Short mmCIF file of C-alpha atoms in Angstrom, two decimals:
data_model
loop_
_atom_site.label_atom_id
_atom_site.label_comp_id
_atom_site.label_asym_id
_atom_site.label_seq_id
_atom_site.Cartn_x
_atom_site.Cartn_y
_atom_site.Cartn_z
CA MET A 1 -3.73 -17.02 8.35
CA HIS A 2 -3.21 -15.15 11.59
CA THR A 3 -1.56 -11.77 11.14
CA GLY A 4 0.40 -11.97 14.37
CA ARG A 5 0.07 -8.18 14.67
CA ALA A 6 -1.30 -7.10 17.99
CA ILE A 7 -3.10 -3.76 17.98
CA PRO A 8 -1.23 -1.29 20.18
CA GLN A 9 -3.38 -0.43 23.17
CA VAL A 10 -3.10 2.04 26.00
CA PRO A 11 -2.83 -0.18 29.12
CA VAL A 12 -5.98 -0.22 31.20
CA ALA A 13 -6.75 -2.18 34.32
CA HIS A 14 -9.28 -5.00 34.00
CA PRO A 15 -12.63 -3.88 35.44
CA GLY A 16 -13.07 -6.83 37.73
CA GLY A 17 -15.05 -9.44 35.87
CA PRO A 18 -16.14 -10.63 32.44
CA GLY A 19 -19.33 -9.16 31.07
CA VAL A 20 -19.98 -7.19 34.23
CA GLU A 21 -23.28 -5.36 34.24
CA PRO A 22 -23.22 -2.48 36.74
CA SER A 23 -25.88 -2.71 39.41
CA LYS A 24 -26.66 0.99 39.15
CA PRO A 25 -27.27 3.23 36.12
CA MET A 26 -24.12 4.01 34.18
CA THR A 27 -24.26 7.74 34.80
CA ARG A 28 -21.41 9.79 36.20
CA GLU A 29 -22.38 13.38 37.01
CA ARG A 30 -19.35 15.60 36.76
CA SER A 31 -18.50 19.24 36.53
CA ASN A 32 -18.98 20.58 33.03
CA PRO A 33 -16.79 23.62 32.45
CA VAL A 34 -17.39 23.73 28.70
CA LYS A 35 -20.81 24.14 27.11
CA ILE A 36 -21.81 20.94 25.28
CA ARG A 37 -22.95 21.36 21.69
CA ARG A 38 -26.65 20.66 21.54
CA ARG A 39 -28.29 18.39 18.97
CA LEU A 40 -31.48 19.10 17.09
CA PRO A 41 -34.45 16.82 17.88
CA PRO A 42 -34.40 13.66 15.71
CA SER A 43 -37.60 14.64 13.88
CA VAL A 44 -36.06 17.97 12.89
CA GLN A 45 -32.83 16.28 11.83
CA ASN A 46 -34.68 13.85 9.59
CA ALA A 47 -36.70 16.61 7.96
CA LEU A 48 -33.75 18.90 7.30
CA ARG A 49 -31.08 16.36 6.34
CA PRO A 50 -31.80 15.81 2.59
CA LEU A 51 -32.11 19.50 1.73
CA SER A 52 -29.25 20.54 3.99
CA VAL A 53 -26.87 17.97 2.53
CA GLN A 54 -27.65 19.14 -1.00
CA VAL A 55 -26.92 22.74 -0.02
CA GLN A 56 -23.80 21.82 1.93
CA ARG A 57 -22.32 19.90 -1.01
CA ILE A 58 -21.62 23.26 -2.62
CA THR A 59 -19.18 24.01 0.21
CA ALA A 60 -17.82 20.47 0.58
CA ALA A 61 -14.27 21.66 -0.08
CA TYR A 62 -14.49 23.79 3.07
CA ARG A 63 -15.62 20.94 5.29
CA PRO A 64 -13.37 18.38 7.01
CA SER A 65 -13.04 14.65 6.56
CA PRO A 66 -13.13 12.64 9.78
CA THR A 67 -9.94 12.08 11.75
CA PHE A 68 -11.41 8.92 13.26
CA ILE A 69 -14.32 6.56 12.66
CA VAL A 70 -16.16 4.28 15.06
CA ALA A 71 -16.63 1.37 12.65
CA GLY A 72 -18.63 -1.14 14.74
CA ALA A 73 -19.47 -3.66 15.78
CA GLN A 74 -23.26 -3.59 15.71
CA ARG A 75 -25.05 -4.06 19.07
CA CYS A 76 -21.85 -3.48 21.03
CA GLY A 77 -22.61 -0.09 22.55
CA THR A 78 -21.41 2.18 19.75
CA THR A 79 -24.33 4.55 20.28
CA SER A 80 -23.42 4.93 23.95
CA LEU A 81 -19.80 5.57 22.97
CA PHE A 82 -20.90 8.09 20.34
CA ARG A 83 -23.05 9.97 22.86
CA ALA A 84 -20.09 10.18 25.20
CA LEU A 85 -17.70 11.34 22.49
CA GLU A 86 -20.01 14.08 21.21
CA GLN A 87 -19.92 15.72 24.66
CA HIS A 88 -16.16 16.24 24.40
CA PRO A 89 -15.51 19.82 23.21
CA GLN A 90 -12.71 18.66 20.92
CA MET A 91 -14.90 16.16 19.03
CA THR A 92 -16.99 17.22 16.03
CA ARG A 93 -19.86 14.89 15.21
CA PRO A 94 -21.77 14.85 11.90
CA SER A 95 -24.46 17.49 11.59
CA PHE A 96 -27.27 14.93 11.58
CA HIS A 97 -27.25 11.19 12.34
CA LYS A 98 -24.28 9.51 14.01
CA GLY A 99 -23.97 7.07 11.11
CA ILE A 100 -23.50 8.49 7.63
CA ASN A 101 -23.15 4.99 6.13
CA TYR A 102 -21.06 6.37 3.31
CA PHE A 103 -18.40 3.69 2.94
CA ASP A 104 -20.94 0.85 3.00
CA LEU A 105 -24.33 1.93 1.60
CA ASN A 106 -23.85 5.41 0.08
CA TYR A 107 -20.41 5.29 -1.52
CA GLY A 108 -21.84 5.99 -4.96
CA ARG A 109 -22.97 9.44 -3.81
CA GLY A 110 -19.38 10.68 -3.83
CA ALA A 111 -16.94 12.35 -1.46
CA GLY A 112 -18.71 15.71 -1.65
CA TRP A 113 -21.91 14.13 -0.30
CA TYR A 114 -19.89 12.61 2.54
CA THR A 115 -18.10 15.75 3.69
CA ALA A 116 -21.35 17.70 3.40
CA HIS A 117 -22.41 15.91 6.58
CA PHE A 118 -19.72 17.73 8.59
CA PRO A 119 -19.79 21.42 9.61
CA LEU A 120 -17.73 24.08 7.89
CA THR A 121 -14.15 23.97 9.14
CA ALA A 122 -14.09 27.70 9.90
CA LEU A 123 -17.30 27.60 11.93
CA ASP A 124 -16.21 24.48 13.75
CA THR A 125 -12.96 26.17 14.72
CA LEU A 126 -14.82 29.20 16.05
CA ARG A 127 -17.12 27.14 18.26
CA THR A 128 -14.36 24.91 19.58
CA PRO A 129 -12.82 26.36 22.77
CA ARG A 130 -9.29 27.52 22.10
CA GLU A 131 -7.79 25.11 24.61
CA TYR A 132 -9.43 22.17 22.79
CA ARG A 133 -8.26 22.95 19.26
CA PRO A 134 -7.80 21.43 16.79
CA SER A 135 -11.16 19.71 16.69
CA LEU A 136 -11.43 16.04 15.77
CA PRO A 137 -14.28 15.32 13.32
CA PHE A 138 -15.68 11.80 13.55
CA GLU A 139 -18.59 9.57 12.68
CA ALA A 140 -19.87 6.15 13.76
CA SER A 141 -21.36 3.65 11.34
CA GLY A 142 -21.73 0.15 12.78
CA TYR A 143 -21.92 -1.68 9.44
CA TYR A 144 -18.44 -0.61 8.28
CA MET A 145 -16.70 -3.40 10.17
CA PHE A 146 -18.71 -6.16 8.50
CA HIS A 147 -19.35 -4.73 5.03
CA PRO A 148 -16.79 -6.31 2.63
CA ALA A 149 -16.04 -3.08 0.75
CA ALA A 150 -16.08 -0.54 3.59
CA PHE A 151 -12.55 -0.97 4.98
CA PRO A 152 -10.88 -1.04 1.54
CA ARG A 153 -12.71 2.18 0.63
CA ILE A 154 -11.76 3.83 3.92
CA ALA A 155 -8.10 2.84 3.52
CA ARG A 156 -8.03 4.17 -0.03
CA ASP A 157 -9.81 7.47 0.63
CA LEU A 158 -8.64 8.21 4.21
CA PRO A 159 -5.28 6.46 4.64
CA ASP A 160 -4.46 8.38 7.83
CA VAL A 161 -7.81 7.94 9.57
CA LYS A 162 -7.96 6.20 12.94
CA ILE A 163 -10.40 3.34 13.43
CA VAL A 164 -12.16 2.61 16.72
CA LEU A 165 -13.78 -0.80 17.17
CA MET A 166 -16.12 -1.66 20.03
CA LEU A 167 -16.43 -5.40 20.71
CA ARG A 168 -18.84 -7.26 22.97
CA ASP A 169 -18.91 -10.92 23.98
CA PRO A 170 -19.57 -12.43 20.53
CA VAL A 171 -22.28 -14.87 21.62
CA GLU A 172 -24.18 -12.15 23.49
CA ARG A 173 -23.76 -9.76 20.57
CA ALA A 174 -25.30 -12.27 18.16
CA TYR A 175 -28.33 -12.81 20.39
CA SER A 176 -28.77 -9.06 20.85
CA ALA A 177 -28.64 -8.60 17.08
CA TRP A 178 -31.34 -11.24 16.56
CA LYS A 179 -33.59 -9.52 19.11
CA HIS A 180 -32.96 -6.21 17.38
CA GLU A 181 -33.79 -7.50 13.89
CA HIS A 182 -36.76 -9.52 15.15
CA ALA A 183 -38.22 -6.45 16.87
CA ARG A 184 -37.80 -4.43 13.69
CA GLY A 185 -39.62 -7.05 11.61
CA PHE A 186 -36.60 -8.08 9.53
CA GLU A 187 -36.37 -11.52 11.17
CA ARG A 188 -39.28 -13.94 11.51
CA GLU A 189 -37.48 -17.11 12.58
CA SER A 190 -36.56 -18.20 16.09
CA PHE A 191 -32.97 -17.53 17.11
CA THR A 192 -31.93 -21.17 16.82
CA ARG A 193 -33.55 -21.54 13.41
CA ALA A 194 -32.01 -18.28 12.22
CA LEU A 195 -28.56 -19.60 13.14
CA GLU A 196 -29.27 -22.82 11.26
CA LEU A 197 -30.32 -20.82 8.18
CA GLU A 198 -27.54 -18.25 8.34
CA ASP A 199 -24.98 -19.92 6.05
CA SER A 200 -27.53 -20.55 3.31
CA ARG A 201 -28.95 -17.04 3.65
CA LEU A 202 -25.48 -15.51 3.22
CA GLU A 203 -24.28 -17.83 0.47
CA GLY A 204 -22.93 -15.77 -2.45
CA GLU A 205 -23.95 -12.44 -0.94
CA VAL A 206 -20.43 -11.08 -0.36
CA GLU A 207 -19.42 -11.96 -3.92
CA ARG A 208 -22.51 -10.22 -5.29
CA MET A 209 -21.87 -7.12 -3.16
CA LEU A 210 -18.29 -6.86 -4.39
CA ALA A 211 -19.28 -7.43 -8.01
CA ASP A 212 -22.06 -4.82 -7.92
CA PRO A 213 -21.33 -1.84 -5.61
CA SER A 214 -24.96 -0.73 -5.88
CA TYR A 215 -26.29 -4.02 -4.51
CA GLU A 216 -27.52 -3.93 -0.90
CA SER A 217 -27.88 -7.36 0.64
CA HIS A 218 -30.76 -7.62 3.10
CA ALA A 219 -29.47 -10.92 4.46
CA HIS A 220 -25.90 -9.66 4.91
CA ARG A 221 -27.01 -6.50 6.69
CA HIS A 222 -29.85 -7.84 8.83
CA LEU A 223 -29.59 -11.63 9.16
CA ALA A 224 -25.90 -12.29 9.85
CA TYR A 225 -25.59 -13.17 13.52
CA ALA A 226 -22.64 -15.53 13.98
CA ALA A 227 -20.78 -14.04 11.02
CA ARG A 228 -20.89 -10.51 12.43
CA SER A 229 -19.65 -11.82 15.77
CA ASP A 230 -16.66 -13.53 14.15
CA TYR A 231 -14.39 -10.58 14.91
CA VAL A 232 -10.95 -12.06 14.21
CA PRO A 233 -11.14 -12.29 10.39
CA GLN A 234 -12.74 -8.84 10.23
CA ILE A 235 -9.91 -7.28 12.25
CA GLU A 236 -7.26 -9.22 10.35
CA ARG A 237 -8.68 -7.86 7.10
CA LEU A 238 -8.49 -4.33 8.49
CA LEU A 239 -4.86 -4.82 9.50
CA THR A 240 -3.94 -5.70 5.93
CA LEU A 241 -5.21 -2.26 4.92
CA LEU A 242 -4.20 0.11 7.73
CA PRO A 243 -1.31 0.08 10.22
CA ALA A 244 -2.09 -1.44 13.59
CA GLU A 245 -1.14 1.90 15.19
CA GLN A 246 -4.31 3.39 13.63
CA VAL A 247 -6.67 0.86 15.21
CA HIS A 248 -8.01 0.87 18.77
CA VAL A 249 -10.34 -1.68 20.35
CA VAL A 250 -12.72 -0.94 23.21
CA TYR A 251 -14.24 -3.95 24.95
CA SER A 252 -17.89 -3.15 25.63
CA GLU A 253 -17.91 -4.81 29.03
CA ASP A 254 -14.94 -2.70 30.14
CA PHE A 255 -16.50 0.50 28.81
CA PHE A 256 -19.77 -0.02 30.68
CA ALA A 257 -18.00 -1.05 33.88
CA LYS A 258 -15.43 1.77 33.98
CA PRO A 259 -16.28 4.30 31.27
CA GLU A 260 -13.97 7.09 32.47
CA GLN A 261 -10.97 4.78 32.34
CA GLU A 262 -11.81 3.52 28.85
CA MET A 263 -12.50 7.04 27.60
CA SER A 264 -9.14 8.17 28.91
CA ALA A 265 -7.39 5.39 27.00
CA LEU A 266 -9.36 6.27 23.87
CA ALA A 267 -8.52 9.97 24.23
CA THR A 268 -4.83 9.09 24.41
CA PHE A 269 -5.15 7.05 21.21
CA LEU A 270 -6.91 9.96 19.49
CA ASP A 271 -4.40 12.56 20.73
CA ALA A 272 -7.30 14.34 22.40
CA ARG A 273 -7.08 16.51 25.49
CA ASP A 274 -8.54 15.23 28.74
CA TYR A 275 -12.05 16.44 29.50
CA PRO A 276 -13.77 15.56 32.81
CA GLY A 277 -17.27 16.76 31.95
CA ILE A 278 -18.72 13.70 30.21
CA THR A 279 -21.90 12.01 31.47
CA PHE A 280 -22.18 8.33 30.55
CA ASP A 281 -25.49 6.61 29.84
CA ARG A 282 -26.71 3.48 28.09
CA HIS A 283 -28.47 3.88 24.75
CA ASN A 284 -30.41 1.45 22.53
CA ALA A 285 -30.28 -1.39 25.07
CA ARG A 286 -32.87 -4.15 24.81
CA PRO A 287 -34.23 -6.43 27.59
CA SER A 288 -31.83 -9.32 28.08
CA GLY A 289 -33.99 -12.47 28.17
CA SER A 290 -32.68 -16.03 28.19
CA MET A 291 -30.80 -17.39 25.20
CA PRO A 292 -31.82 -20.92 24.10
CA SER A 293 -29.12 -23.41 25.15
CA ASP A 294 -29.00 -25.04 21.71
CA ALA A 295 -28.40 -21.64 20.11
CA ARG A 296 -25.60 -20.93 22.57
CA ASP A 297 -23.98 -24.28 21.68
CA ILE A 298 -24.14 -23.46 17.96
CA LEU A 299 -22.57 -20.04 18.49
CA GLN A 300 -19.80 -21.22 20.78
CA HIS A 301 -18.79 -23.79 18.18
CA LYS A 302 -18.87 -21.29 15.31
CA LEU A 303 -17.08 -18.58 17.26
CA ALA A 304 -14.41 -20.69 18.97
CA ARG A 305 -11.62 -19.02 16.99
CA THR A 306 -12.66 -15.53 18.03
CA TYR A 307 -12.70 -16.52 21.70
CA GLU A 308 -9.30 -18.18 21.38
CA GLU A 309 -7.46 -15.54 19.34
CA ILE A 310 -9.00 -12.15 20.10
CA SER A 311 -6.76 -11.37 23.08
CA GLU A 312 -3.57 -11.99 21.11
CA LEU A 313 -4.83 -10.01 18.14
CA VAL A 314 -5.96 -7.02 20.20
CA GLY A 315 -2.95 -7.16 22.52
CA ARG A 316 -5.05 -7.12 25.69
CA PRO A 317 -7.03 -9.90 27.43
CA SER A 318 -10.70 -9.98 26.58
CA PRO A 319 -13.30 -10.11 29.38
CA TRP A 320 -15.15 -12.97 27.71
CA HIS A 321 -15.21 -16.60 28.75
CA VAL A 322 -16.89 -19.58 27.11
CA GLU A 323 -19.15 -21.42 29.53
#
Protein backbone atom coordinates (compact mmCIF):
# COMPACT_ATOMS: atom_id res chain seq x y z
CA MET A 1 0.00 0.00 0.00
CA HIS A 2 1.33 3.41 -0.92
CA THR A 3 2.39 5.48 2.07
CA GLY A 4 1.26 8.77 0.55
CA ARG A 5 4.13 10.47 2.41
CA ALA A 6 6.29 12.56 0.16
CA ILE A 7 9.86 13.04 1.35
CA PRO A 8 10.49 16.72 2.07
CA GLN A 9 13.02 18.04 -0.41
CA VAL A 10 14.87 21.29 -0.81
CA PRO A 11 13.57 22.68 -4.14
CA VAL A 12 16.09 22.41 -6.95
CA ALA A 13 15.71 23.35 -10.58
CA HIS A 14 15.57 20.49 -13.08
CA PRO A 15 18.92 20.17 -14.85
CA GLY A 16 17.53 20.25 -18.34
CA GLY A 17 16.93 16.70 -19.43
CA PRO A 18 16.46 13.14 -18.21
CA GLY A 19 19.57 11.06 -17.77
CA VAL A 20 21.80 13.82 -19.09
CA GLU A 21 25.42 12.83 -19.43
CA PRO A 22 27.67 15.91 -19.45
CA SER A 23 29.78 16.25 -22.57
CA LYS A 24 32.83 17.27 -20.57
CA PRO A 25 34.40 15.77 -17.43
CA MET A 26 32.41 16.45 -14.29
CA THR A 27 35.14 18.47 -12.59
CA ARG A 28 34.67 21.92 -11.15
CA GLU A 29 37.92 23.55 -10.03
CA ARG A 30 37.22 26.01 -7.27
CA SER A 31 39.07 27.92 -4.63
CA ASN A 32 39.87 25.76 -1.63
CA PRO A 33 40.29 27.89 1.48
CA VAL A 34 40.30 24.94 3.88
CA LYS A 35 42.83 22.12 3.76
CA ILE A 36 41.13 18.87 2.73
CA ARG A 37 41.76 15.87 4.97
CA ARG A 38 43.93 13.42 3.09
CA ARG A 39 43.22 9.70 2.83
CA LEU A 40 45.75 6.92 3.19
CA PRO A 41 46.43 4.86 0.05
CA PRO A 42 43.96 1.95 -0.28
CA SER A 43 46.69 -0.67 0.19
CA VAL A 44 47.72 0.93 3.47
CA GLN A 45 44.11 1.21 4.61
CA ASN A 46 43.48 -2.48 3.94
CA ALA A 47 46.60 -3.52 5.82
CA LEU A 48 45.96 -1.36 8.87
CA ARG A 49 42.18 -1.70 9.19
CA PRO A 50 41.83 -5.00 11.15
CA LEU A 51 44.46 -4.15 13.77
CA SER A 52 43.41 -0.53 14.03
CA VAL A 53 39.75 -1.39 14.55
CA GLN A 54 40.65 -3.81 17.35
CA VAL A 55 42.70 -1.13 19.08
CA GLN A 56 40.09 1.56 18.53
CA ARG A 57 37.32 -0.56 20.07
CA ILE A 58 38.90 0.16 23.44
CA THR A 59 38.03 3.84 22.97
CA ALA A 60 34.69 3.28 21.23
CA ALA A 61 32.86 5.29 23.89
CA TYR A 62 34.88 8.34 22.87
CA ARG A 63 34.04 8.05 19.18
CA PRO A 64 30.91 9.37 17.47
CA SER A 65 28.07 7.59 15.74
CA PRO A 66 27.18 8.94 12.30
CA THR A 67 24.77 11.84 11.98
CA PHE A 68 23.87 10.72 8.47
CA ILE A 69 24.27 7.66 6.26
CA VAL A 70 24.36 7.35 2.48
CA ALA A 71 22.39 4.09 2.25
CA GLY A 72 22.39 3.38 -1.51
CA ALA A 73 21.41 2.55 -4.05
CA GLN A 74 24.17 0.45 -5.58
CA ARG A 75 25.59 1.65 -8.94
CA CYS A 76 23.94 5.05 -8.60
CA GLY A 77 27.00 7.21 -7.99
CA THR A 78 27.31 6.88 -4.22
CA THR A 79 31.10 6.70 -4.45
CA SER A 80 31.19 9.98 -6.38
CA LEU A 81 28.90 11.54 -3.78
CA PHE A 82 31.06 10.19 -0.96
CA ARG A 83 34.22 11.62 -2.53
CA ALA A 84 32.54 15.00 -2.76
CA LEU A 85 31.25 14.90 0.82
CA GLU A 86 34.62 13.94 2.31
CA GLN A 87 36.12 17.15 0.92
CA HIS A 88 33.74 19.26 3.01
CA PRO A 89 35.56 20.35 6.20
CA GLN A 90 32.45 19.75 8.29
CA MET A 91 32.08 16.10 7.21
CA THR A 92 33.91 13.29 9.01
CA ARG A 93 34.27 10.11 7.00
CA PRO A 94 35.18 6.69 8.44
CA SER A 95 38.88 6.15 9.04
CA PHE A 96 39.15 3.48 6.36
CA HIS A 97 36.69 2.38 3.66
CA LYS A 98 33.62 4.45 2.80
CA GLY A 99 31.35 1.49 3.51
CA ILE A 100 31.53 -0.11 6.94
CA ASN A 101 28.69 -2.51 6.08
CA TYR A 102 27.76 -2.77 9.73
CA PHE A 103 23.97 -2.75 9.56
CA ASP A 104 23.87 -5.36 6.78
CA LEU A 105 26.86 -7.73 6.92
CA ASN A 106 28.69 -7.01 10.21
CA TYR A 107 25.92 -6.32 12.71
CA GLY A 108 26.97 -9.24 14.89
CA ARG A 109 30.29 -7.52 15.63
CA GLY A 110 28.55 -5.02 17.90
CA ALA A 111 28.25 -1.26 18.27
CA GLY A 112 31.79 -0.89 19.60
CA TRP A 113 33.19 -2.38 16.39
CA TYR A 114 31.07 0.07 14.40
CA THR A 115 32.07 3.26 16.21
CA ALA A 116 35.70 2.14 16.15
CA HIS A 117 35.66 3.03 12.46
CA PHE A 118 35.24 6.73 13.28
CA PRO A 119 37.94 9.04 14.70
CA LEU A 120 38.05 10.12 18.32
CA THR A 121 35.56 12.92 18.92
CA ALA A 122 38.16 15.14 20.60
CA LEU A 123 40.67 14.78 17.76
CA ASP A 124 37.99 15.29 15.15
CA THR A 125 36.94 18.51 16.85
CA LEU A 126 40.52 19.77 16.91
CA ARG A 127 41.06 19.17 13.20
CA THR A 128 37.72 20.65 12.16
CA PRO A 129 38.03 24.39 11.46
CA ARG A 130 36.19 26.36 14.11
CA GLU A 131 33.80 27.91 11.60
CA TYR A 132 32.74 24.42 10.45
CA ARG A 133 31.96 22.89 13.84
CA PRO A 134 30.27 20.72 14.86
CA SER A 135 31.50 18.05 12.49
CA LEU A 136 29.07 15.63 10.87
CA PRO A 137 30.31 12.01 10.92
CA PHE A 138 28.94 9.86 8.12
CA GLU A 139 29.40 6.66 6.17
CA ALA A 140 28.13 5.22 2.89
CA SER A 141 27.17 1.58 2.47
CA GLY A 142 25.25 0.86 -0.73
CA TYR A 143 23.69 -2.43 0.43
CA TYR A 144 21.77 -0.88 3.34
CA MET A 145 18.86 0.19 1.15
CA PHE A 146 18.20 -3.31 -0.16
CA HIS A 147 19.18 -5.50 2.80
CA PRO A 148 15.95 -6.50 4.63
CA ALA A 149 17.37 -6.01 8.13
CA ALA A 150 19.50 -2.89 7.64
CA PHE A 151 16.85 -0.15 7.93
CA PRO A 152 15.15 -1.72 10.98
CA ARG A 153 18.54 -1.94 12.70
CA ILE A 154 19.41 1.65 11.80
CA ALA A 155 16.06 2.94 13.06
CA ARG A 156 16.44 1.03 16.31
CA ASP A 157 20.07 1.98 17.03
CA LEU A 158 20.20 5.49 15.48
CA PRO A 159 16.64 6.87 15.60
CA ASP A 160 17.78 10.43 14.87
CA VAL A 161 20.13 9.63 11.98
CA LYS A 162 19.48 11.18 8.57
CA ILE A 163 19.36 8.93 5.52
CA VAL A 164 20.56 9.99 2.07
CA LEU A 165 19.46 7.91 -0.92
CA MET A 166 20.93 8.28 -4.40
CA LEU A 167 18.69 6.95 -7.18
CA ARG A 168 19.45 6.41 -10.85
CA ASP A 169 17.14 5.48 -13.72
CA PRO A 170 16.13 2.00 -12.50
CA VAL A 171 16.56 0.21 -15.83
CA GLU A 172 20.03 1.70 -16.35
CA ARG A 173 20.97 0.91 -12.76
CA ALA A 174 20.04 -2.76 -13.21
CA TYR A 175 22.16 -3.07 -16.36
CA SER A 176 25.09 -1.33 -14.68
CA ALA A 177 24.81 -3.74 -11.75
CA TRP A 178 24.88 -6.74 -14.08
CA LYS A 179 28.01 -5.41 -15.81
CA HIS A 180 29.59 -4.84 -12.41
CA GLU A 181 28.85 -8.34 -11.10
CA HIS A 182 29.77 -9.97 -14.42
CA ALA A 183 33.14 -8.19 -14.45
CA ARG A 184 33.80 -9.33 -10.89
CA GLY A 185 33.05 -12.96 -11.76
CA PHE A 186 29.89 -13.24 -9.63
CA GLU A 187 27.60 -13.46 -12.67
CA ARG A 188 28.09 -15.88 -15.57
CA GLU A 189 24.77 -15.53 -17.38
CA SER A 190 23.83 -13.02 -20.05
CA PHE A 191 21.84 -10.02 -18.83
CA THR A 192 18.57 -11.27 -20.31
CA ARG A 193 19.03 -14.74 -18.86
CA ALA A 194 20.00 -13.31 -15.48
CA LEU A 195 16.73 -11.34 -15.41
CA GLU A 196 14.79 -14.49 -16.29
CA LEU A 197 16.51 -16.37 -13.45
CA GLU A 198 16.29 -13.60 -10.87
CA ASP A 199 13.01 -14.56 -9.18
CA SER A 200 14.05 -18.18 -8.73
CA ARG A 201 17.51 -17.18 -7.52
CA LEU A 202 16.00 -14.90 -4.86
CA GLU A 203 13.19 -17.22 -3.80
CA GLY A 204 13.24 -17.65 0.00
CA GLU A 205 16.45 -15.66 0.46
CA VAL A 206 14.92 -12.73 2.36
CA GLU A 207 13.13 -15.09 4.73
CA ARG A 208 16.36 -16.99 5.37
CA MET A 209 18.29 -13.76 5.98
CA LEU A 210 15.73 -12.55 8.52
CA ALA A 211 15.58 -15.92 10.26
CA ASP A 212 19.37 -16.23 10.53
CA PRO A 213 21.18 -12.88 10.99
CA SER A 214 24.51 -14.57 10.27
CA TYR A 215 23.40 -15.78 6.84
CA GLU A 216 24.83 -13.85 3.87
CA SER A 217 22.95 -14.46 0.65
CA HIS A 218 25.17 -14.40 -2.42
CA ALA A 219 22.16 -14.18 -4.74
CA HIS A 220 20.52 -11.35 -2.79
CA ARG A 221 23.70 -9.30 -2.65
CA HIS A 222 25.12 -9.92 -6.12
CA LEU A 223 22.39 -11.22 -8.46
CA ALA A 224 19.37 -9.00 -7.74
CA TYR A 225 19.04 -6.61 -10.65
CA ALA A 226 15.36 -5.70 -11.09
CA ALA A 227 14.65 -6.14 -7.38
CA ARG A 228 17.32 -3.63 -6.34
CA SER A 229 15.97 -1.15 -8.89
CA ASP A 230 12.44 -1.43 -7.49
CA TYR A 231 12.92 1.66 -5.32
CA VAL A 232 9.35 2.39 -4.24
CA PRO A 233 8.83 -0.53 -1.82
CA GLN A 234 12.31 0.00 -0.37
CA ILE A 235 11.60 3.68 0.35
CA GLU A 236 8.12 2.93 1.67
CA ARG A 237 9.65 0.43 4.10
CA LEU A 238 12.10 3.09 5.28
CA LEU A 239 9.29 5.58 5.84
CA THR A 240 7.56 3.16 8.19
CA LEU A 241 10.68 3.26 10.35
CA LEU A 242 11.94 6.86 10.22
CA PRO A 243 10.18 10.20 9.72
CA ALA A 244 10.14 11.49 6.16
CA GLU A 245 11.95 14.62 7.42
CA GLN A 246 15.04 12.44 8.02
CA VAL A 247 15.22 11.15 4.43
CA HIS A 248 16.66 12.95 1.41
CA VAL A 249 16.79 11.67 -2.17
CA VAL A 250 19.39 12.72 -4.72
CA TYR A 251 18.66 11.80 -8.33
CA SER A 252 21.92 10.64 -9.89
CA GLU A 253 21.25 12.31 -13.22
CA ASP A 254 20.70 15.66 -11.49
CA PHE A 255 23.83 15.27 -9.37
CA PHE A 256 26.07 14.57 -12.36
CA ALA A 257 24.52 17.36 -14.41
CA LYS A 258 24.61 20.09 -11.75
CA PRO A 259 26.59 18.81 -8.76
CA GLU A 260 26.99 22.16 -6.98
CA GLN A 261 23.24 22.69 -6.95
CA GLU A 262 22.52 19.20 -5.63
CA MET A 263 25.25 19.48 -3.00
CA SER A 264 23.79 22.76 -1.82
CA ALA A 265 20.38 21.13 -1.38
CA LEU A 266 21.98 18.22 0.45
CA ALA A 267 23.95 20.56 2.73
CA THR A 268 20.72 22.32 3.66
CA PHE A 269 19.13 18.98 4.55
CA LEU A 270 22.16 18.07 6.68
CA ASP A 271 22.29 21.47 8.42
CA ALA A 272 25.81 21.86 7.06
CA ARG A 273 27.54 25.13 6.28
CA ASP A 274 28.14 26.08 2.67
CA TYR A 275 31.60 25.22 1.35
CA PRO A 276 32.66 26.25 -2.18
CA GLY A 277 35.89 24.25 -2.38
CA ILE A 278 34.62 20.87 -3.59
CA THR A 279 35.91 19.27 -6.79
CA PHE A 280 33.49 16.85 -8.43
CA ASP A 281 34.60 13.77 -10.35
CA ARG A 282 33.12 10.47 -11.49
CA HIS A 283 34.21 7.31 -9.70
CA ASN A 284 33.66 3.60 -10.41
CA ALA A 285 31.97 4.22 -13.77
CA ARG A 286 31.91 1.40 -16.30
CA PRO A 287 31.70 1.63 -20.13
CA SER A 288 28.06 2.02 -21.13
CA GLY A 289 27.48 -0.50 -23.95
CA SER A 290 24.11 -1.32 -25.49
CA MET A 291 21.44 -3.02 -23.42
CA PRO A 292 19.61 -5.92 -25.15
CA SER A 293 16.12 -4.80 -26.17
CA ASP A 294 14.46 -7.89 -24.69
CA ALA A 295 16.14 -7.20 -21.35
CA ARG A 296 14.93 -3.61 -21.44
CA ASP A 297 11.37 -4.82 -22.09
CA ILE A 298 11.55 -7.20 -19.11
CA LEU A 299 12.82 -4.45 -16.81
CA GLN A 300 10.33 -1.82 -17.90
CA HIS A 301 7.51 -4.25 -17.17
CA LYS A 302 8.90 -5.24 -13.76
CA LEU A 303 9.71 -1.67 -12.76
CA ALA A 304 6.58 0.08 -14.03
CA ARG A 305 5.45 0.93 -10.51
CA THR A 306 8.71 2.64 -9.63
CA TYR A 307 8.56 4.79 -12.77
CA GLU A 308 4.93 5.70 -12.06
CA GLU A 309 5.14 6.42 -8.32
CA ILE A 310 8.66 7.61 -7.52
CA SER A 311 7.97 11.30 -8.17
CA GLU A 312 5.00 11.37 -5.81
CA LEU A 313 6.86 9.44 -3.14
CA VAL A 314 9.98 11.61 -3.30
CA GLY A 315 8.03 14.85 -3.71
CA ARG A 316 9.98 15.97 -6.78
CA PRO A 317 9.74 14.89 -10.43
CA SER A 318 12.22 12.24 -11.47
CA PRO A 319 14.37 12.75 -14.58
CA TRP A 320 13.52 9.29 -15.89
CA HIS A 321 11.22 8.39 -18.75
CA VAL A 322 10.19 4.99 -20.07
CA GLU A 323 10.88 4.66 -23.79
